[in-house]
mmCIF file of C-alpha atoms and ligand atoms in Angstrom:
data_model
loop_
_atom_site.group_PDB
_atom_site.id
_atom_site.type_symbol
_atom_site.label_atom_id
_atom_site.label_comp_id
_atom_site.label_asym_id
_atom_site.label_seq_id
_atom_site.Cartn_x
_atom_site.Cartn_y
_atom_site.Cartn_z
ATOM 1 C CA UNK F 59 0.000 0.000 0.000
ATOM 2 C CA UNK F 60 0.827 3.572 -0.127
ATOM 3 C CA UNK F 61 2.134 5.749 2.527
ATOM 4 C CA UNK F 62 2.551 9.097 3.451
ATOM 5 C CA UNK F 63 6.296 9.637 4.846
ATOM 6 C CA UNK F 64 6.627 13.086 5.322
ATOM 7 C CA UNK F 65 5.248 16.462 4.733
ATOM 8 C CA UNK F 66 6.857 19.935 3.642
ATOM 9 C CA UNK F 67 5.151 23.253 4.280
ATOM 10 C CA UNK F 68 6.872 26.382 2.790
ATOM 11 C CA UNK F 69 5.972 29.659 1.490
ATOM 12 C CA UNK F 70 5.600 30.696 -2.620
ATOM 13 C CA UNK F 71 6.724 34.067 -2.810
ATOM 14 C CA UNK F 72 7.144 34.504 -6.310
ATOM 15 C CA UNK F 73 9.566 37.209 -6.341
ATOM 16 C CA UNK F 74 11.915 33.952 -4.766
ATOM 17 C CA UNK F 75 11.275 31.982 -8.345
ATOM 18 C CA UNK F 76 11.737 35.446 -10.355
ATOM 19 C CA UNK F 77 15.549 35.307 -8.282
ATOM 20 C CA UNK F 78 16.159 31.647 -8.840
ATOM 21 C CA UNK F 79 15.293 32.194 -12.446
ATOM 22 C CA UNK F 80 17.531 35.257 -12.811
ATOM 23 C CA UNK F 81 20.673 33.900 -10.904
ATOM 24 C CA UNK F 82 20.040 36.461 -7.643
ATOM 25 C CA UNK F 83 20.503 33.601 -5.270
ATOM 26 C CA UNK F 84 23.882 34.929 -3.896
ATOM 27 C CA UNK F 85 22.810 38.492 -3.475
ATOM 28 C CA UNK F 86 22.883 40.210 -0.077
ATOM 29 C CA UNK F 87 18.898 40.538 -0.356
ATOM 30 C CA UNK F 88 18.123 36.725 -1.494
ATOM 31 C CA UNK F 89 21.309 34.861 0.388
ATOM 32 C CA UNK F 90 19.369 34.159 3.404
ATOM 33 C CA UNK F 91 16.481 33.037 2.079
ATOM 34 C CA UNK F 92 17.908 30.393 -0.405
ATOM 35 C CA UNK F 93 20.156 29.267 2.412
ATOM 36 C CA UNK F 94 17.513 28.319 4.624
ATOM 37 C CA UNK F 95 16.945 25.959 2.071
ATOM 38 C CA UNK F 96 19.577 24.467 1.786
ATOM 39 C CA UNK F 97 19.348 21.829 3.656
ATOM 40 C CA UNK F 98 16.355 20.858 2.517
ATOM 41 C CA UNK F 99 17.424 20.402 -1.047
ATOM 42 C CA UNK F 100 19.595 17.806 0.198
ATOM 43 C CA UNK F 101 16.920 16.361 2.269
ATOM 44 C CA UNK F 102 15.063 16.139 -0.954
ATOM 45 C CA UNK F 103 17.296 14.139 -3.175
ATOM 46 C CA UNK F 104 18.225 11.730 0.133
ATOM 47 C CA UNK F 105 14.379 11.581 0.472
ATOM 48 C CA UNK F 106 13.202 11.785 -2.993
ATOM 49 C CA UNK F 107 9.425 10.154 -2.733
ATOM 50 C CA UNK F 108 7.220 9.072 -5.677
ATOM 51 C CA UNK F 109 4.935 11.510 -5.489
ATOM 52 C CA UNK F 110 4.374 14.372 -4.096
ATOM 53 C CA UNK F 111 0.673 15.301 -3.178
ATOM 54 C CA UNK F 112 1.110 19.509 -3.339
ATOM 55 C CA UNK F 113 -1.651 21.611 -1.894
ATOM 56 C CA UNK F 114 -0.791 24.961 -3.389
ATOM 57 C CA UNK F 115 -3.299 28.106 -4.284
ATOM 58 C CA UNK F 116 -4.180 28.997 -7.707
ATOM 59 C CA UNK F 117 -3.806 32.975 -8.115
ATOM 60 C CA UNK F 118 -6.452 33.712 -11.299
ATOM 61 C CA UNK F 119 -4.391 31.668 -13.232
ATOM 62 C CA UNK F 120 -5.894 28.201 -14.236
ATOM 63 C CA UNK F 121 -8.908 29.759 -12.187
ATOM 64 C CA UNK F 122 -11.049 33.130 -12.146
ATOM 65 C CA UNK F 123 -14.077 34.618 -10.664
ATOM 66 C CA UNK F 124 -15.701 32.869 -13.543
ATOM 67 C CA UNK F 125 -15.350 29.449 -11.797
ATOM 68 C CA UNK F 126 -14.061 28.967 -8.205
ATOM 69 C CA UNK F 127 -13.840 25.755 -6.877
ATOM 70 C CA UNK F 128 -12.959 25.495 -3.046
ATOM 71 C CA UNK F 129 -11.128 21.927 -3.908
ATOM 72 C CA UNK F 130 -9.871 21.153 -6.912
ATOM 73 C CA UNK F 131 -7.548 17.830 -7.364
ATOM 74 C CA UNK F 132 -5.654 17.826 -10.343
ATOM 75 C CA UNK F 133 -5.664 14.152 -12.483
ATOM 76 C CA UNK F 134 -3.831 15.048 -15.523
ATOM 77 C CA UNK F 135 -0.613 13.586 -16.713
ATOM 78 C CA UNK F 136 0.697 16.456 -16.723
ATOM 79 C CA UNK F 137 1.086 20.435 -15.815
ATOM 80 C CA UNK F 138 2.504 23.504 -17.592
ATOM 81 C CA UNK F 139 4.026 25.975 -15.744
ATOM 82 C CA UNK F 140 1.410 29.653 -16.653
ATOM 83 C CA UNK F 141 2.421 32.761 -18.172
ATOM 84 C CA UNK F 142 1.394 34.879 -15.074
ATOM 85 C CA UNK F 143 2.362 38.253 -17.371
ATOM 86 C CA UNK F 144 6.425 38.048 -17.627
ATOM 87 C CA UNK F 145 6.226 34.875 -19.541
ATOM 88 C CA UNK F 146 6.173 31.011 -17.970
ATOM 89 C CA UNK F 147 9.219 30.687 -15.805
ATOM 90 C CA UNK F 148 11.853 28.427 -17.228
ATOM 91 C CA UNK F 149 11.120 25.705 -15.086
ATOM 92 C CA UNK F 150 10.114 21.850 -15.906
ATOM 93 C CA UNK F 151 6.530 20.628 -17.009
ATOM 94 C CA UNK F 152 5.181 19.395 -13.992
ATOM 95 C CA UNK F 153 4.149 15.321 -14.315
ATOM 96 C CA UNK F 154 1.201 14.012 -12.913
ATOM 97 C CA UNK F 155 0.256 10.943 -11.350
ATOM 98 C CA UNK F 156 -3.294 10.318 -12.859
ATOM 99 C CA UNK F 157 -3.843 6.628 -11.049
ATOM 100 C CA UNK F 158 -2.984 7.994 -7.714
ATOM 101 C CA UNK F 159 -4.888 10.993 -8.102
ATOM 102 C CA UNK F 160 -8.306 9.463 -9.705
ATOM 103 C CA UNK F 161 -8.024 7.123 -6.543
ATOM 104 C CA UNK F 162 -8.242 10.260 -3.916
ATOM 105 C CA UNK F 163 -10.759 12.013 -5.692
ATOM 106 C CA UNK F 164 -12.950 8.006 -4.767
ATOM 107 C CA UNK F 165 -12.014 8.088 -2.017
ATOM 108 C CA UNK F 166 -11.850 11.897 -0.838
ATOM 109 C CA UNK F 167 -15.100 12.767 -2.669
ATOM 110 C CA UNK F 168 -17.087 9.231 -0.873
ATOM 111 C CA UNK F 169 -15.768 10.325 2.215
ATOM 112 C CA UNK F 170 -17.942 13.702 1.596
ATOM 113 C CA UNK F 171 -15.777 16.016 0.580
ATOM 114 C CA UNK F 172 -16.894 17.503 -2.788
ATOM 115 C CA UNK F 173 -13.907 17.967 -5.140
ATOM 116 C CA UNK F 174 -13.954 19.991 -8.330
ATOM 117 C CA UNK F 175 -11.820 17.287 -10.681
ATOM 118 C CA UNK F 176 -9.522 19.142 -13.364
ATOM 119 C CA UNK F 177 -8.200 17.500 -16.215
ATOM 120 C CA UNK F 178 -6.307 20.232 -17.397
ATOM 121 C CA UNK F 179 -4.886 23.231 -15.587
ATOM 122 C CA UNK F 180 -1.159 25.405 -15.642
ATOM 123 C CA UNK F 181 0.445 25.776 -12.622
ATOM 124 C CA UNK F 182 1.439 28.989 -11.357
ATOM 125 C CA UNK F 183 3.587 30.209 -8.811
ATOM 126 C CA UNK F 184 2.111 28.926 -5.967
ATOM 127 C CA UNK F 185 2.968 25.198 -7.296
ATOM 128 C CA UNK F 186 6.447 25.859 -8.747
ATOM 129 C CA UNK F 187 8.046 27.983 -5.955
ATOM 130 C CA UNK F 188 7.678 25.270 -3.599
ATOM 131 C CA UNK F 189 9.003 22.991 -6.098
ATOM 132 C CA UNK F 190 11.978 25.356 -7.052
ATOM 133 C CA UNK F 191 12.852 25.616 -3.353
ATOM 134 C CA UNK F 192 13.093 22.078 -2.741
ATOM 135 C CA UNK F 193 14.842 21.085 -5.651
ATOM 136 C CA UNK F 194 16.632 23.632 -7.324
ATOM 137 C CA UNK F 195 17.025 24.216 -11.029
ATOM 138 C CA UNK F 196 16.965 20.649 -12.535
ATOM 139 C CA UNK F 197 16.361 19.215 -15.594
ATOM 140 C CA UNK F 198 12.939 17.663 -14.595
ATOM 141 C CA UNK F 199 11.517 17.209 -10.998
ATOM 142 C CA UNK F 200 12.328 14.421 -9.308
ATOM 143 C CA UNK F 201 9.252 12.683 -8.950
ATOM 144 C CA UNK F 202 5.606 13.198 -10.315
ATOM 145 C CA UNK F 203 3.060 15.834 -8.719
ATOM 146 C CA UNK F 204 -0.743 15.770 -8.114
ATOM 147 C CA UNK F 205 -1.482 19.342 -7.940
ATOM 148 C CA UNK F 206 -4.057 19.861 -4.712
ATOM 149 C CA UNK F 207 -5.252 23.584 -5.162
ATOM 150 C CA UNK F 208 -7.398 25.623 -2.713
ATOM 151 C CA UNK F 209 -9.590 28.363 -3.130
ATOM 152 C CA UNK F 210 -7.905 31.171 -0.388
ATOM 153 C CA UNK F 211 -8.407 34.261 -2.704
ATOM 154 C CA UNK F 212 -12.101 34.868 -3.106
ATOM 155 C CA UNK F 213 -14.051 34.451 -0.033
ATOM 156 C CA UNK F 214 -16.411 32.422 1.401
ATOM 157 C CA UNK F 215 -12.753 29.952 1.543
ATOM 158 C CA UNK F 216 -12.566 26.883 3.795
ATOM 159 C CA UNK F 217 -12.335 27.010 7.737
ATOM 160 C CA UNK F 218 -8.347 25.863 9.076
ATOM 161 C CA UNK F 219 -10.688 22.551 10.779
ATOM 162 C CA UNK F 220 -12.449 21.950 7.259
ATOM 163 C CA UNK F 221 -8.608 21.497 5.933
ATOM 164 C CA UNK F 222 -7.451 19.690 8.963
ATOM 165 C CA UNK F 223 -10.028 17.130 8.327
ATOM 166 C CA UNK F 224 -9.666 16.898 4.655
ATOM 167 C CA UNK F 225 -5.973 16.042 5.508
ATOM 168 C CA UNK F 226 -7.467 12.797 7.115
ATOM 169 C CA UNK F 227 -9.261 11.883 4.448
ATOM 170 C CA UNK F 228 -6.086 12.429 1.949
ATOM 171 C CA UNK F 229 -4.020 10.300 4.143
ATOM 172 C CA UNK F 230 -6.734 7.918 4.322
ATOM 173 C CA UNK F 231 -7.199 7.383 0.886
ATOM 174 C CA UNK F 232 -3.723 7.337 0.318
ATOM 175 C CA UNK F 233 -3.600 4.498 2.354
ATOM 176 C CA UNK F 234 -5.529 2.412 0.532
ATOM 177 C CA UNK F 235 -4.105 2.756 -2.956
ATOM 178 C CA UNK F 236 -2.606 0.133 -3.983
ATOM 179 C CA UNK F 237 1.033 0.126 -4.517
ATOM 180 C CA UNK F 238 4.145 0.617 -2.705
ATOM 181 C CA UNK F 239 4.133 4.197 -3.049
ATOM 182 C CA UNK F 240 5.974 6.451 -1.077
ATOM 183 C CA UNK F 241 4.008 10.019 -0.820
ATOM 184 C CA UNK F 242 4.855 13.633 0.759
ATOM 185 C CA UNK F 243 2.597 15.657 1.232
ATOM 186 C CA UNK F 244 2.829 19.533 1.023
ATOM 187 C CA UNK F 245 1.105 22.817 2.391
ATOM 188 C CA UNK F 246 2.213 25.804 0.893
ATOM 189 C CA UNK F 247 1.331 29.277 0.996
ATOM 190 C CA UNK F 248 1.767 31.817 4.125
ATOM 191 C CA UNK F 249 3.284 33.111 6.307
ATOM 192 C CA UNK F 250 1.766 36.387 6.944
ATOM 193 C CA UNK F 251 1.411 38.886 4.617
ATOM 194 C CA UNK F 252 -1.166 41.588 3.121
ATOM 195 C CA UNK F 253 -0.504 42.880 -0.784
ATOM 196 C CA UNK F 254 -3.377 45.140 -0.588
ATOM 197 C CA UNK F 255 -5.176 48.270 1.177
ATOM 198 C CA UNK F 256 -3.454 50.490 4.268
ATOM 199 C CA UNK F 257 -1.992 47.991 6.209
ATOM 200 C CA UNK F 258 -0.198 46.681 2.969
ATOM 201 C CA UNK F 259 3.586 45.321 4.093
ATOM 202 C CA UNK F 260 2.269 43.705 7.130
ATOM 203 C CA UNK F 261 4.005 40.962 8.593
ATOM 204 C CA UNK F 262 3.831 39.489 12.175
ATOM 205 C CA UNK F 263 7.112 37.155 13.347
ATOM 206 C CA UNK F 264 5.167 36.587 16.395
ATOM 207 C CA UNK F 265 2.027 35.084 15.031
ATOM 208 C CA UNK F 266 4.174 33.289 12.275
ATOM 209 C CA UNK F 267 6.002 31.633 15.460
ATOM 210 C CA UNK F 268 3.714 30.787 17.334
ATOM 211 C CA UNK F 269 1.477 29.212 14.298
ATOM 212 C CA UNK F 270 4.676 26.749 13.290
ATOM 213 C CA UNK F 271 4.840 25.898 17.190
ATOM 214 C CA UNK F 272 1.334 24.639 16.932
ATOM 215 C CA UNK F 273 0.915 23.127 13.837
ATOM 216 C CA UNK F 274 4.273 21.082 15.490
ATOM 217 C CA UNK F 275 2.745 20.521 19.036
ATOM 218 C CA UNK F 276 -0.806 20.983 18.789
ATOM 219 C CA UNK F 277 -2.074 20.878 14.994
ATOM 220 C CA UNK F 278 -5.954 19.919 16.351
ATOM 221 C CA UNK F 279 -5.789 23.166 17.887
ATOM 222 C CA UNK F 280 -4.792 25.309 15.657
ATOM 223 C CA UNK F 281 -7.511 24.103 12.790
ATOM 224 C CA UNK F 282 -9.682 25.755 15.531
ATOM 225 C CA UNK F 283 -8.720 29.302 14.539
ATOM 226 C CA UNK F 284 -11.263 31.093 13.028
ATOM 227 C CA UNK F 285 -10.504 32.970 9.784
ATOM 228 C CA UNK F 286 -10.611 36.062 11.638
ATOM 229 C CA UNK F 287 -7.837 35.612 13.404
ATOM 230 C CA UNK F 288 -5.329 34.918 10.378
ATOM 231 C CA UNK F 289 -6.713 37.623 8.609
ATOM 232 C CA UNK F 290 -6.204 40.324 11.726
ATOM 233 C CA UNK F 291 -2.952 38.897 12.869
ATOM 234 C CA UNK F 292 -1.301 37.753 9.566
ATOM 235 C CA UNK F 293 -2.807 39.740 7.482
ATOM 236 C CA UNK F 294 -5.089 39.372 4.024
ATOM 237 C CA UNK F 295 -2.895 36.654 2.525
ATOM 238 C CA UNK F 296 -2.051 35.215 5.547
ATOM 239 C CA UNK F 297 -5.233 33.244 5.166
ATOM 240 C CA UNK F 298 -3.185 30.922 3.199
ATOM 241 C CA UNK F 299 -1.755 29.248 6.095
ATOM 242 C CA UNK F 300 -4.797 27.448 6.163
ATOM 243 C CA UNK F 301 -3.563 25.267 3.250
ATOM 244 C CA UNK F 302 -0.825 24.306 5.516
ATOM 245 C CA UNK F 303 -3.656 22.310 7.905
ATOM 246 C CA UNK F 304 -4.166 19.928 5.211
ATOM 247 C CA UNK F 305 -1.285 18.522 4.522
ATOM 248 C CA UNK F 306 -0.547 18.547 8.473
ATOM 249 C CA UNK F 307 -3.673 16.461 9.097
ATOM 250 C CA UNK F 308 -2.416 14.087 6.755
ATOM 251 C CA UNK F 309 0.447 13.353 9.492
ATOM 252 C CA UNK F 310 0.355 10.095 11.197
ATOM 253 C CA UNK F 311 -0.371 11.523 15.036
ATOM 254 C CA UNK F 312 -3.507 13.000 14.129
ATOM 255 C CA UNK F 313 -4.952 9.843 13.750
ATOM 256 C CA UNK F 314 -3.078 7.990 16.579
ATOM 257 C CA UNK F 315 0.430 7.133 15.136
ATOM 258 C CA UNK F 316 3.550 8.424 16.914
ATOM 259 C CA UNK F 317 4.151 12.338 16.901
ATOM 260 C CA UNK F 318 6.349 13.479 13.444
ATOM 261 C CA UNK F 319 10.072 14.449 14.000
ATOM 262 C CA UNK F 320 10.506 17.721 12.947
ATOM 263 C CA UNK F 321 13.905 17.541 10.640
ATOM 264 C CA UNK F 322 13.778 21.520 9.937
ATOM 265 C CA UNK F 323 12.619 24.982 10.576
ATOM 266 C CA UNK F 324 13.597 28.261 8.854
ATOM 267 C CA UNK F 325 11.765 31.636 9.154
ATOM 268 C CA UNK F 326 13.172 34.776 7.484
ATOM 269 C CA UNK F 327 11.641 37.647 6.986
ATOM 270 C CA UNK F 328 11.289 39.837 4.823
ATOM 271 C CA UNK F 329 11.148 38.241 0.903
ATOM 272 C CA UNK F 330 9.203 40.809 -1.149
ATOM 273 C CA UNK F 331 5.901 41.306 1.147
ATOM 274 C CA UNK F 332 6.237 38.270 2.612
ATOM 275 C CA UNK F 333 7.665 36.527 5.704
ATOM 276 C CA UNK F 334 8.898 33.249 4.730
ATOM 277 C CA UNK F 335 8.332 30.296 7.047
ATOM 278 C CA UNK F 336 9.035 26.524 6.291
ATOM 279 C CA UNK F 337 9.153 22.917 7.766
ATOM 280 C CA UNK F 338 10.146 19.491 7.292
ATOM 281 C CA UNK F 339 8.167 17.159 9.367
ATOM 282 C CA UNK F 340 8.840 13.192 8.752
ATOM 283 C CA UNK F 341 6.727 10.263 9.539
ATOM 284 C CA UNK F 342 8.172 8.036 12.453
ATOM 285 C CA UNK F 343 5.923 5.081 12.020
ATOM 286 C CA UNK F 344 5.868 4.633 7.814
HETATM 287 C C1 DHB A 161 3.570 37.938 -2.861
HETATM 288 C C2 DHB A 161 3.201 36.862 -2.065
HETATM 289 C C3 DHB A 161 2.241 35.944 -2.515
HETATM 290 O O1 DHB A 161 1.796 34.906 -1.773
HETATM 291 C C4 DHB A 161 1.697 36.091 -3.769
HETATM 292 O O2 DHB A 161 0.845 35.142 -4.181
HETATM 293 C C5 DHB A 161 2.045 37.171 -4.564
HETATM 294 C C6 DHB A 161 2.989 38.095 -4.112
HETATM 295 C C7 DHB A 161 4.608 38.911 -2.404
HETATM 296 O O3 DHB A 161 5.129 38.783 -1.291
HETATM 297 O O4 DHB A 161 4.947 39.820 -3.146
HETATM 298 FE FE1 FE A 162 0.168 33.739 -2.747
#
């Protein structure tokens, strides 16, 4: 059977990409960002799983206020990076994994949550940041990807203990696929920031903190938070930690299994408008 051995959570900042892509990783501004990473791009290739399950957030790229689905699981074989105005970046297609992924959406959608299937879709930056920071610049990504993406732009978007429990169900239906597969999962998106109205810039190390402590310690607690509270203390965008809850409740404690060793934390702030915040949290019990 399947199994889920770790999961990844890391900010998308795309400015981070536009610097990969235009060999900035050495300047003063980028150094400390890209070496927070480093370790985890040799994690990666020592840990290099079949697939990676990414929950990422579509920015009115594939999607737009013409069609907004809250869940959307992505079952194509495979993903082009989009033109978000500069051009695509010069990164790798993105591969699918259409077997695993037509499984979840079963499994996922008869355990009653209603995903929006997409056969086709490009990926913007909120899939291939994450990608770029764990792997680098190579020639194709290591594994294939079923892109998970989440409707945090346009409100009504889901509750932090809606994700939370569709993490169960991912790792549940991952579970029961089978084949030896070896999964991660991702959450993406975060930490705080706000691209829009006065309080524009805003970022909050304290909130950030205090929100990777508990998604460590006490993730059934934090899927409590009510949206307000992101949105006040971490600002508009910060409601994309949210995403985060899903692939945490995917984790083997949350369902009784033994708690996840956390192999690395890195917060920096600032990268563009954003405070940067990442983990590496591995299964102890397969
Ligand atoms: C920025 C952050 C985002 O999450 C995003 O989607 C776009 C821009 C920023 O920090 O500039
Ligand atoms: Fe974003």
């Amino acid at each position: 059977m399947a199994h889920i051995s770790a999961s990844v959570f890391t900010s998308h900042v795309p400015a981070i990409g536009a610097a990969l892509d235009m060999g900035k990783t050495q300047e003063p501004y980028w150094q400390p960002v890209f070496a927070g990473y480093e370790y985890s791009k040799a994690w990666m290739k020592q840990n290099t799983p079949d697939v990676i399950f990414l929950v990422f957030n579509d920015h009115a790229t594939a999607f737009s206020l013409d069609m907004i689905p809250t869940f959307a699981i992505g079952t194509a074989a495979q993903y082009t990076p989009a033109d978000e105005g500069w051009g695509p970046r010069p990164v790798p297609v993105v591969q699918g994994h259409p077997e695993l992924a037509a499984h979840i959406a079963q499994s996922v959608i008869q355990q009653d949550f209603d995903l929006t299937i997409v056969n086709k879709m490009d990926v913007d930056h909120g899939l291939t940041v994450p990608l770029s920071l764990m792997c680098g610049q190579p020639q194709a990504w290591p594994c294939p990807v079923i892109p998970f993406a989440v409707n945090v732009v346009q409100y009504p978007v889901p509750s932090g203990q809606r994700c939370f429990n569709l993490g169960k169900a991912i790792a549940k239906a991952i579970h029961s696929f089978d084949a030896d597969l070896n999964v991660q999962i991702w959450g993406t998106g975060g930490m705080s920031h706000q691209l829009q109205g006065p309080r524009a810039g805003l970022i909050n190390k304290q909130f950030d903190n205090a929100f990777l402590d508990r998604l460590i310690a006490d993730p059934a607690g934090l899927a409590q938070m009510p949206h307000i509270d992101y949105v006040r203390e971490a600002g508009s965008e910060g409601i994309e930690l949210v995403m985060w809850l899903i692939a945490r409740g995917a984790m083997s404690d949350v369902t009784g299994g033994a708690a996840p060793l956390v192999k690395h934390r890195f917060y920096h702030v600032p990268a563009s408008n954003t405070a940067v915040g990442h983990l590496i949290l591995e299964n102890t019990d397969g």
